Amino acid sequence: MNRPFVHPYIPNTAPDVRAEMLDTVGAASVEDFYADVPADLRLGRDLDLPEPLVAEQDLARHVSGLLARNVPTTERLSFLGQGTYHHHVPAVVDEVIGRSEFLTAYAGEPYEDHGRFQALWQYQSLMGELLSMDVVNVPTYDGFQATATGLAMAGRITGRRRVLVASDVLPAKLSKVRDYVRVHLDLEFVDPVEGTADVAAIVARLGDDVAAIWVETPSRTGAVEHRLQALADAAHAVGAILVVGTDPVGYGVLTPPAEQGADIVCGDIQSLGLHQWYGGAHGGFIAVHDDPRFVMEMPSRLFGLATTDVPGEVGFGDVAYDRTSFAHREEGKEWVGTAAALWGIAAGVHLALMGPQGMRELGEVLLARTAYAQRALGAIPGIRLTDRAVHLREFAIDVAGAGLTASGIVTALRAEGIEPGVPAGEHELVVCVTETTSQADIDRLAAAVTGLVAASAAEAASTLDPIAEPEEHRA
Amino acid sequence: MSLPIAPKPAHRRFHQARWDEPVIFELSTPGERGVLVTSIEPGVRDAVGDVVAALPDGLARQAAPALPEMGQMRVLKHYLRLSQENLGADFNVDVGQGTCTMKYAPKVNERLIATPKLSAMHPLQDPADAQGALEIIWRTERMLAEISGMDEVSLHTQGGSAAIWANIAMIRAYHEANGDGEQRREVITTIFSHPSNAAAAKAAGYDVITLHPDADGYPDLAALKRALSPRTAAIMVTNPEDTGIYNPAIREWVDAAHAVGALASYDQANANGILGITRARDAGFDVCHFNVHKTFGTPHGSGGPGTGANAVSAALAPFLPGPRVVREGDRYEVREAGPQSIGAIGPFHGVVPNIVRAYAWMMALGAEGLRAVAETAVLNNNYLMKRILEIPGASAPYATGRRRIEQVRYSWQELFEETGITSEEIGIRASDFGMHYWTSHHPYVVPQPFTLEPTESYSKAELDEYADVLAEIAREARETPEVVRTAPHHQTVHHTHHDDLDDPERWAVTWRAYRRKYPQAVGA
Amino acid sequence: MIGLIVNPVAGIGGPAGLAGSDGTDVQRRAGERGARPRAAERAATALAVVASARPDERIVTAAGPMGADAVRAAGLEPIVVWHPRTPTSPSDTTAAARALADVGVELLLFAGGDGTARDVAAGLPPTAVALGIPAGVKMYSPVFAIGPSAAGALAAAWLDERGLPTVEREVLDVDEAQLRRARVEPRLYATVRVPYRAGRTQARKAATPADERAAVRLAARGAVARMRPGVRYLLGPGGTMADVARELGVEATPLGVDVVLDGRVLVAGASEQELLDEIGRGPAQAVVSIIGGQGFLLGRGNQQLSARVVEALGDDPLLVVAPEQKLIDLEGRPLLVDTGDASVDARLAGFVRVVTGPSTISIYPVHAPENEGAADHAA
């Protein structure tokens, strides 16, 4: 340990400087500054923490050593999704968000942080093009929060409590939404049919006390909702709002929900230029039409274009800075705080690189690979697809007919270096493919599952069925 | 003869980059490509056919999204130019964002996380393949448990306000579990606590009672006692408050809350000056949260991602959000949230890259280092306060003559009365010197406020430079007020007109909206 | 377009120790004591700020010492639309205000004190916007900028931004004869709209209403949410109360006290006796806000809510409603009650719950200044 304690992160631990500063402020020691902290609240001992690694090389070795125990998806064959997806991240995206100017800035103003305002306004605009909507927020935490807020907005706008949930929702997302809105909203589940909304059942449940229909597309199992317009029409007929939770990755090729009557579109931007980060890189978008009733209920910041004193100069500022002056509802607008701005900048760079053609190609690759994987796995005896909907990236297989369990498949294939998917119940496995999953990868998964099914069938054949066997024949 | 070079002038001749960069849509050139996508293999195409043509009616997008078309280097150049028009903490004496704790985010940590061993990890992988990530999460939680004195910690949330939401969600679940949910409808906070405490409590369905400080700026215990009742669910307070004043009666506050059956929730956004000095549990709190991106040295990312840490007593541990990381022998496992848990706040384990950064930051410092962080942050703050209060027209309302912890909410009210120049205008002028500051949360309890928080990261010379710049601007406000009023002069942009931003007919949140509302400006 | 009215004699009585400057007699005596009116000088200071931002701005005003002199002193050109008699009188101020409003002045600056504010308000249409340049002796009315330069800065911002948000504020004034007998009891004479400046560029970190009008509406809505059927509510005067009335869907009597039961007005502009009669008919509560800049709940501008009325209201006499900003504007000073009855005031002193919104309240201290040092009261 260095004595006296001088730390590279803390310049004023230099003893002479410290002494000079104490002298300047007329303090005998730093103890003077803590006069308001009562003696009986003082810790009075050193914190019990691990011995520090003050030399940078020692720290690097320790942390890298811990991380070295991870085996990433680049070293495994991964079919994992369920909220976090493995898409290709262009190098330019990481280059831009790695810049100190963006990485280490925070809550500056449009004047000295003009770049951030423009980058985030562009993110809003690029998302707006993708979603065909005129208003998109500066990102909130993640798609869970975005959807929870979108539903809360619907409640505030309509003054109603009932929400009809039309799709299968990720359990963790549902858990968040439920706890977030439960004081204000009651969720009612209408079971999907063949993976997508049961429109007739929803229409039957609609009334003038319904705040919103909540659709997730792609659903928990990757099913793409194809009757949004019918749901929108039914909702609007009773003054309810259509809230669509979605992943924007497919809208280079799929019709965006806004063009099918959606009022509030929300979701996660992790698929747009963010690495998986062990589930630690998410951002939430909320998009609405340019209607003050909706805009005024948005808690997040919204950046807008502005003129300056110089003709032709592009300026920015906060739109609807006071989000309550038009408000007709008494509820506050939740809150706004540190959320996911850097990820928003990344998603913007990603969309700019992809362009219309790139997003279209990506959507097509995803649809094609998903369909191919469905065929490959669905063709295995005893394995069936759970529904006939169009799927994007994810789909579920039912493995009961093969005498297998979902967790059994996971355990068995992990031994072969494959993460085959995520169990959703005893016999259901949700499989995910992206543009990073090649035909060969899918074939390898299908072969491995085929092997398991064969082994399971062989095992079943070699085991005498105790029920089918008459009692007197037992030894 | 030109050498030697003349000495530098008193104030830095700063100028921010000004690229006069158009919005990206104006840079589009049809046909250019920024990045190409992998092709569909012939085998796949043969098997599935034309997937787009096969889509159900109405599902195939008709008009392509009007994203820009640009070559790769053009996209890069555009965004790098924008980055140069941004003033990150790595560039300036970033002491002007009080409550934000703008400290040095060590570069070694950026290097350490930039590995597929972290970035290419999927959260649902076999825990056996994620032992490194899980161990770091677990160890970080245990360190924060020691720092707070609490029993259990979760790093699940993505920012300070999300952590505050988790606090109130746990409090709500706790009272409901005790059959007290209907009765306890009120949450008490103070006007100098972070407003997200009130906002999150309101979002959770509570009525909010706000306490004003006593005449000296200290939290008013008599007002608290008047507010507490069997209807109180919790007190939610920041300490030290955003004024930098530590509440010496904080233990009495917590005891008074407990006496009526309420819980005490501690917003430790301002913990930087008390690390290793005093702990939430020592004051009797039931739950607290840290802003990891502030106190524990992760970069702020232009406004996130952050990380919140929620620390709770054993009584509240069952209510923590999930999933949780648990240690079994020398292995680390993932446990789904238990039956009493408030469930997920966000996806999976929170902002893992930030957790690893914070872990590395704490491991670089240790107990002695964290104490040095606190003591130096407080020394820096009191030193800067002395320098600021020497500026005619600047004051630090409340607690006159007393020390502050890690930040101070100052006031330019005297200067404003004399010159009509507002704090906001002074802050904008400061950007001409490569600095900036933030005024205050709303409402402005301190008139013409500015809030400075030096943290431990800035040298004495930098603090002097910052104070010198403010003194210079105060002089300008008296002698050449137009220079201040018409600022910025050395910035990327000039004085911005914001009247369009509040009018639904005129605002433009996206390029789409701009094109629709101002067709004459963008041609066809 | 900016207008200016200067009360040439405002403030003359203050330094002379005459507690105000109303009346020619006081003005003459102040002059004899060597006092000089400060209003013109302060108006020029305010306009100098406008001039430095907009050297070509024309200011609409009255002739000579009532404005044009000050405009020229600030280096700007006046547009004179009113010629006063000499010496000027309060009716000149009122007439000048009306004349300036008639030619389309959007923001009227006036230099003076409470008396000037009262005279200006008398000449203005209800939608007009005015702002005081503090130059008087008495300034109980919260219609004044904090200083002349601050007033000028607001005016400059008004021109820059083509208008600013406004909020309704009370004009109070004291009967000076009474003031010189050492009992201050300002009365409420009018309300005017004053401009204010919300912070603009700041990163908002919390969704709280920055907009004062919205805040007043929220507070009013909070008061209405707490009203119970079958209770008579005595709505006091003031801008916040007008909003409460609006929320209830009834018409408030400007400057008066109305009795409302279940959304109907029982008595409009009630006298003290009518209030006592109504209280006698069933449960009742007075709804009050903070009147003026001093923080008074009772005893200033709402004298109808007298000690007898408060006593008759029983254990929980007051529903206090105000936007948080009004508490903040007190800069830490307590709320005040002065009903003229020490025991009633003592009962009200302590802490009060102030309704600030549908689900928000603030706890704030209440003092009885007339009681300070009085004998201990029974608990």
Short mmCIF file of N, CA and C in Angstrom, two decimals, chain A residues 129-235:
data_model
loop_
_atom_site.label_atom_id
_atom_site.label_comp_id
_atom_site.label_asym_id
_atom_site.label_seq_id
_atom_site.Cartn_x
_atom_site.Cartn_y
_atom_site.Cartn_z
N GLU A 129 -39.67 7.00 -38.41
CA GLU A 129 -39.79 6.48 -39.78
C GLU A 129 -40.09 4.98 -39.75
N LEU A 130 -39.37 4.27 -38.89
CA LEU A 130 -39.54 2.82 -38.83
C LEU A 130 -40.94 2.45 -38.37
N LEU A 131 -41.47 3.25 -37.44
CA LEU A 131 -42.75 2.93 -36.82
C LEU A 131 -43.91 3.68 -37.45
N SER A 132 -43.61 4.57 -38.40
CA SER A 132 -44.64 5.43 -39.01
C SER A 132 -45.41 6.21 -37.94
N MET A 133 -44.66 6.80 -37.02
CA MET A 133 -45.29 7.62 -35.99
C MET A 133 -44.51 8.91 -35.80
N ASP A 134 -45.23 9.96 -35.42
CA ASP A 134 -44.64 11.28 -35.42
C ASP A 134 -43.97 11.66 -34.11
N VAL A 135 -44.25 10.93 -33.06
CA VAL A 135 -43.69 11.27 -31.75
C VAL A 135 -43.09 10.02 -31.12
N VAL A 136 -41.81 10.10 -30.80
CA VAL A 136 -41.10 9.00 -30.13
C VAL A 136 -40.30 9.63 -28.99
N ASN A 137 -40.26 8.94 -27.85
CA ASN A 137 -39.59 9.53 -26.68
C ASN A 137 -38.08 9.28 -26.69
N VAL A 138 -37.37 10.08 -25.91
CA VAL A 138 -36.00 9.73 -25.53
C VAL A 138 -36.14 8.46 -24.70
N PRO A 139 -35.29 7.45 -24.94
CA PRO A 139 -35.58 6.12 -24.37
C PRO A 139 -35.78 6.11 -22.86
N THR A 140 -36.76 5.31 -22.44
CA THR A 140 -36.91 4.98 -21.03
C THR A 140 -36.11 3.70 -20.78
N TYR A 141 -36.25 3.12 -19.60
CA TYR A 141 -35.33 2.04 -19.20
C TYR A 141 -35.29 0.86 -20.17
N ASP A 142 -36.47 0.40 -20.55
CA ASP A 142 -36.54 -0.84 -21.33
C ASP A 142 -37.98 -1.02 -21.80
N GLY A 143 -38.20 -2.08 -22.55
CA GLY A 143 -39.53 -2.34 -23.08
C GLY A 143 -40.55 -2.65 -22.00
N PHE A 144 -40.10 -3.19 -20.88
CA PHE A 144 -41.04 -3.44 -19.77
C PHE A 144 -41.64 -2.12 -19.31
N GLN A 145 -40.73 -1.16 -19.02
CA GLN A 145 -41.18 0.14 -18.53
C GLN A 145 -42.00 0.86 -19.60
N ALA A 146 -41.53 0.79 -20.84
CA ALA A 146 -42.24 1.49 -21.92
C ALA A 146 -43.67 1.00 -22.01
N THR A 147 -43.86 -0.31 -21.92
CA THR A 147 -45.19 -0.88 -22.05
C THR A 147 -46.04 -0.56 -20.82
N ALA A 148 -45.43 -0.65 -19.65
CA ALA A 148 -46.16 -0.30 -18.42
C ALA A 148 -46.63 1.15 -18.50
N THR A 149 -45.75 2.03 -18.94
CA THR A 149 -46.10 3.44 -19.06
C THR A 149 -47.15 3.65 -20.15
N GLY A 150 -46.98 2.95 -21.28
CA GLY A 150 -47.97 3.07 -22.35
C GLY A 150 -49.37 2.72 -21.87
N LEU A 151 -49.46 1.67 -21.08
CA LEU A 151 -50.78 1.27 -20.54
C LEU A 151 -51.27 2.29 -19.51
N ALA A 152 -50.35 2.77 -18.68
CA ALA A 152 -50.75 3.78 -17.69
C ALA A 152 -51.26 5.03 -18.39
N MET A 153 -50.60 5.40 -19.50
CA MET A 153 -51.07 6.54 -20.28
C MET A 153 -52.49 6.31 -20.77
N ALA A 154 -52.74 5.10 -21.26
CA ALA A 154 -54.09 4.78 -21.76
C ALA A 154 -55.11 4.93 -20.64
N GLY A 155 -54.74 4.51 -19.45
CA GLY A 155 -55.62 4.66 -18.30
C GLY A 155 -55.90 6.12 -18.00
N ARG A 156 -54.84 6.94 -18.04
CA ARG A 156 -55.02 8.37 -17.73
C ARG A 156 -55.85 9.05 -18.81
N ILE A 157 -55.60 8.67 -20.06
CA ILE A 157 -56.31 9.35 -21.16
C ILE A 157 -57.79 9.02 -21.12
N THR A 158 -58.13 7.75 -20.85
CA THR A 158 -59.54 7.34 -20.91
C THR A 158 -60.23 7.49 -19.56
N GLY A 159 -59.47 7.54 -18.48
CA GLY A 159 -60.09 7.54 -17.16
C GLY A 159 -60.73 6.20 -16.81
N ARG A 160 -60.29 5.14 -17.47
CA ARG A 160 -60.89 3.81 -17.24
C ARG A 160 -59.87 2.85 -16.65
N ARG A 161 -60.38 1.71 -16.17
CA ARG A 161 -59.50 0.78 -15.45
C ARG A 161 -59.20 -0.52 -16.19
N ARG A 162 -60.10 -0.97 -17.06
CA ARG A 162 -59.93 -2.33 -17.60
C ARG A 162 -58.95 -2.36 -18.78
N VAL A 163 -58.08 -3.35 -18.77
CA VAL A 163 -57.18 -3.58 -19.90
C VAL A 163 -57.33 -5.02 -20.34
N LEU A 164 -57.63 -5.23 -21.61
CA LEU A 164 -57.74 -6.58 -22.15
C LEU A 164 -56.39 -6.98 -22.74
N VAL A 165 -55.82 -8.06 -22.21
CA VAL A 165 -54.51 -8.52 -22.66
C VAL A 165 -54.74 -9.60 -23.71
N ALA A 166 -54.36 -9.31 -24.95
CA ALA A 166 -54.76 -10.14 -26.08
C ALA A 166 -53.71 -11.17 -26.48
N SER A 167 -52.50 -11.08 -25.89
CA SER A 167 -51.40 -11.92 -26.37
C SER A 167 -50.71 -12.62 -25.20
N ASP A 168 -49.85 -13.59 -25.55
CA ASP A 168 -48.94 -14.15 -24.56
C ASP A 168 -47.82 -13.13 -24.34
N VAL A 169 -47.54 -12.86 -23.08
CA VAL A 169 -46.55 -11.85 -22.72
C VAL A 169 -45.41 -12.54 -21.98
N LEU A 170 -44.20 -12.09 -22.20
CA LEU A 170 -43.06 -12.59 -21.42
C LEU A 170 -43.39 -12.50 -19.94
N PRO A 171 -43.18 -13.59 -19.18
CA PRO A 171 -43.56 -13.57 -17.76
C PRO A 171 -42.92 -12.42 -16.98
N ALA A 172 -41.65 -12.15 -17.22
CA ALA A 172 -40.99 -11.07 -16.47
C ALA A 172 -41.60 -9.72 -16.84
N LYS A 173 -41.92 -9.55 -18.10
CA LYS A 173 -42.53 -8.30 -18.53
C LYS A 173 -43.91 -8.14 -17.90
N LEU A 174 -44.65 -9.22 -17.89
CA LEU A 174 -45.99 -9.17 -17.29
C LEU A 174 -45.89 -8.85 -15.81
N SER A 175 -44.89 -9.42 -15.16
CA SER A 175 -44.69 -9.18 -13.73
C SER A 175 -44.45 -7.70 -13.48
N LYS A 176 -43.62 -7.10 -14.31
CA LYS A 176 -43.34 -5.67 -14.17
C LYS A 176 -44.61 -4.85 -14.41
N VAL A 177 -45.27 -5.13 -15.54
CA VAL A 177 -46.44 -4.33 -15.90
C VAL A 177 -47.50 -4.43 -14.82
N ARG A 178 -47.74 -5.66 -14.35
CA ARG A 178 -48.80 -5.88 -13.38
C ARG A 178 -48.55 -5.06 -12.11
N ASP A 179 -47.33 -5.13 -11.60
CA ASP A 179 -47.06 -4.43 -10.35
C ASP A 179 -47.06 -2.92 -10.57
N TYR A 180 -46.68 -2.51 -11.75
CA TYR A 180 -46.57 -1.08 -12.01
C TYR A 180 -47.94 -0.41 -12.11
N VAL A 181 -48.90 -1.09 -12.75
CA VAL A 181 -50.17 -0.43 -13.04
C VAL A 181 -51.31 -0.86 -12.12
N ARG A 182 -51.04 -1.79 -11.19
CA ARG A 182 -52.18 -2.44 -10.52
C ARG A 182 -53.04 -1.50 -9.70
N VAL A 183 -52.49 -0.38 -9.26
CA VAL A 183 -53.33 0.57 -8.52
C VAL A 183 -54.35 1.23 -9.45
N HIS A 184 -53.95 1.38 -10.70
CA HIS A 184 -54.77 2.17 -11.63
C HIS A 184 -55.54 1.32 -12.63
N LEU A 185 -55.03 0.10 -12.90
CA LEU A 185 -55.60 -0.69 -13.99
C LEU A 185 -55.80 -2.15 -13.56
N ASP A 186 -56.83 -2.78 -14.16
CA ASP A 186 -57.06 -4.21 -13.96
C ASP A 186 -56.80 -4.93 -15.28
N LEU A 187 -55.88 -5.89 -15.25
CA LEU A 187 -55.56 -6.65 -16.45
C LEU A 187 -56.49 -7.85 -16.56
N GLU A 188 -57.08 -8.05 -17.74
CA GLU A 188 -57.91 -9.23 -18.01
C GLU A 188 -57.33 -9.96 -19.20
N PHE A 189 -57.14 -11.25 -19.04
CA PHE A 189 -56.46 -12.02 -20.08
C PHE A 189 -57.47 -12.72 -20.98
N VAL A 190 -57.26 -12.54 -22.25
CA VAL A 190 -58.10 -13.22 -23.24
C VAL A 190 -57.16 -14.15 -24.01
N ASP A 191 -57.35 -15.45 -23.81
CA ASP A 191 -56.39 -16.40 -24.37
C ASP A 191 -56.29 -16.28 -25.88
N PRO A 192 -55.07 -16.24 -26.38
CA PRO A 192 -54.88 -16.22 -27.84
C PRO A 192 -55.31 -17.55 -28.46
N VAL A 193 -55.58 -17.50 -29.74
CA VAL A 193 -55.88 -18.72 -30.50
C VAL A 193 -54.83 -18.83 -31.60
N GLU A 194 -54.23 -19.99 -31.71
CA GLU A 194 -53.17 -20.18 -32.73
C GLU A 194 -52.11 -19.09 -32.63
N GLY A 195 -51.78 -18.70 -31.41
CA GLY A 195 -50.66 -17.79 -31.19
C GLY A 195 -51.00 -16.31 -31.24
N THR A 196 -52.16 -15.97 -31.83
CA THR A 196 -52.49 -14.54 -31.94
C THR A 196 -53.86 -14.27 -31.30
N ALA A 197 -54.24 -12.99 -31.33
CA ALA A 197 -55.40 -12.55 -30.57
C ALA A 197 -56.69 -13.25 -31.02
N ASP A 198 -57.53 -13.57 -30.05
CA ASP A 198 -58.86 -14.10 -30.32
C ASP A 198 -59.80 -12.90 -30.45
N VAL A 199 -59.87 -12.38 -31.66
CA VAL A 199 -60.55 -11.10 -31.87
C VAL A 199 -62.01 -11.17 -31.41
N ALA A 200 -62.69 -12.25 -31.72
CA ALA A 200 -64.10 -12.36 -31.36
C ALA A 200 -64.27 -12.31 -29.85
N ALA A 201 -63.42 -13.02 -29.13
CA ALA A 201 -63.52 -13.05 -27.67
C ALA A 201 -63.24 -11.66 -27.09
N ILE A 202 -62.30 -10.97 -27.70
CA ILE A 202 -61.97 -9.63 -27.20
C ILE A 202 -63.13 -8.68 -27.45
N VAL A 203 -63.69 -8.74 -28.64
CA VAL A 203 -64.82 -7.86 -28.96
C VAL A 203 -65.96 -8.12 -27.97
N ALA A 204 -66.16 -9.38 -27.63
CA ALA A 204 -67.24 -9.72 -26.70
C ALA A 204 -66.99 -9.12 -25.31
N ARG A 205 -65.73 -8.94 -24.97
CA ARG A 205 -65.40 -8.42 -23.64
C ARG A 205 -65.30 -6.89 -23.60
N LEU A 206 -65.33 -6.27 -24.77
CA LEU A 206 -65.16 -4.82 -24.80
C LEU A 206 -66.38 -4.10 -24.22
N GLY A 207 -66.12 -2.94 -23.65
CA GLY A 207 -67.20 -2.08 -23.17
C GLY A 207 -66.66 -0.70 -22.97
N ASP A 208 -67.53 0.23 -22.56
CA ASP A 208 -67.05 1.60 -22.43
C ASP A 208 -66.28 1.81 -21.12
N ASP A 209 -65.97 0.70 -20.44
CA ASP A 209 -65.10 0.81 -19.27
C ASP A 209 -63.70 0.25 -19.55
N VAL A 210 -63.44 -0.04 -20.81
CA VAL A 210 -62.13 -0.58 -21.18
C VAL A 210 -61.20 0.57 -21.59
N ALA A 211 -60.06 0.62 -20.92
CA ALA A 211 -59.07 1.65 -21.23
C ALA A 211 -58.29 1.27 -22.48
N ALA A 212 -57.89 0.00 -22.55
CA ALA A 212 -56.99 -0.38 -23.63
C ALA A 212 -57.09 -1.87 -23.94
N ILE A 213 -56.80 -2.18 -25.21
CA ILE A 213 -56.45 -3.55 -25.59
C ILE A 213 -54.93 -3.56 -25.70
N TRP A 214 -54.32 -4.54 -25.06
CA TRP A 214 -52.87 -4.64 -25.07
C TRP A 214 -52.47 -5.85 -25.91
N VAL A 215 -51.77 -5.57 -27.01
CA VAL A 215 -51.29 -6.63 -27.90
C VAL A 215 -49.77 -6.65 -27.84
N GLU A 216 -49.20 -7.86 -27.77
CA GLU A 216 -47.76 -8.01 -27.91
C GLU A 216 -47.48 -8.69 -29.24
N THR A 217 -46.72 -8.01 -30.09
CA THR A 217 -46.36 -8.63 -31.37
C THR A 217 -44.94 -8.24 -31.73
N PRO A 218 -44.03 -9.19 -31.94
CA PRO A 218 -44.19 -10.62 -31.74
C PRO A 218 -44.53 -10.93 -30.28
N SER A 219 -45.32 -11.98 -30.10
CA SER A 219 -45.74 -12.38 -28.76
C SER A 219 -44.58 -13.06 -28.04
N ARG A 220 -44.86 -13.56 -26.86
CA ARG A 220 -43.82 -14.27 -26.12
C ARG A 220 -43.18 -15.36 -26.95
N THR A 221 -43.97 -16.01 -27.80
CA THR A 221 -43.44 -17.11 -28.60
C THR A 221 -43.15 -16.67 -30.03
N GLY A 222 -43.07 -15.36 -30.25
CA GLY A 222 -42.65 -14.88 -31.57
C GLY A 222 -43.75 -14.77 -32.60
N ALA A 223 -45.00 -15.00 -32.19
CA ALA A 223 -46.10 -14.93 -33.15
C ALA A 223 -46.39 -13.47 -33.52
N VAL A 224 -46.56 -13.22 -34.82
CA VAL A 224 -46.83 -11.87 -35.29
C VAL A 224 -48.34 -11.68 -35.41
N GLU A 225 -48.85 -10.65 -34.75
CA GLU A 225 -50.29 -10.37 -34.78
C GLU A 225 -50.68 -9.88 -36.17
N HIS A 226 -51.70 -10.50 -36.77
CA HIS A 226 -52.06 -10.11 -38.13
C HIS A 226 -53.45 -9.48 -38.20
N ARG A 227 -54.09 -9.24 -37.02
CA ARG A 227 -55.42 -8.63 -37.08
C ARG A 227 -55.48 -7.36 -36.23
N LEU A 228 -54.40 -6.61 -36.27
CA LEU A 228 -54.36 -5.37 -35.48
C LEU A 228 -55.47 -4.40 -35.86
N GLN A 229 -55.72 -4.29 -37.17
CA GLN A 229 -56.72 -3.32 -37.61
C GLN A 229 -58.09 -3.64 -37.02
N ALA A 230 -58.44 -4.92 -37.00
CA ALA A 230 -59.74 -5.31 -36.43
C ALA A 230 -59.79 -4.97 -34.95
N LEU A 231 -58.69 -5.21 -34.26
CA LEU A 231 -58.63 -4.89 -32.84
C LEU A 231 -58.71 -3.38 -32.62
N ALA A 232 -58.00 -2.63 -33.47
CA ALA A 232 -58.02 -1.17 -33.36
C ALA A 232 -59.44 -0.64 -33.57
N ASP A 233 -60.10 -1.14 -34.61
CA ASP A 233 -61.46 -0.67 -34.89
C ASP A 233 -62.40 -0.97 -33.73
N ALA A 234 -62.27 -2.17 -33.19
CA ALA A 234 -63.14 -2.54 -32.06
C ALA A 234 -62.85 -1.67 -30.84
N ALA A 235 -61.57 -1.43 -30.58
CA ALA A 235 -61.20 -0.59 -29.44
C ALA A 235 -61.74 0.82 -29.63
#
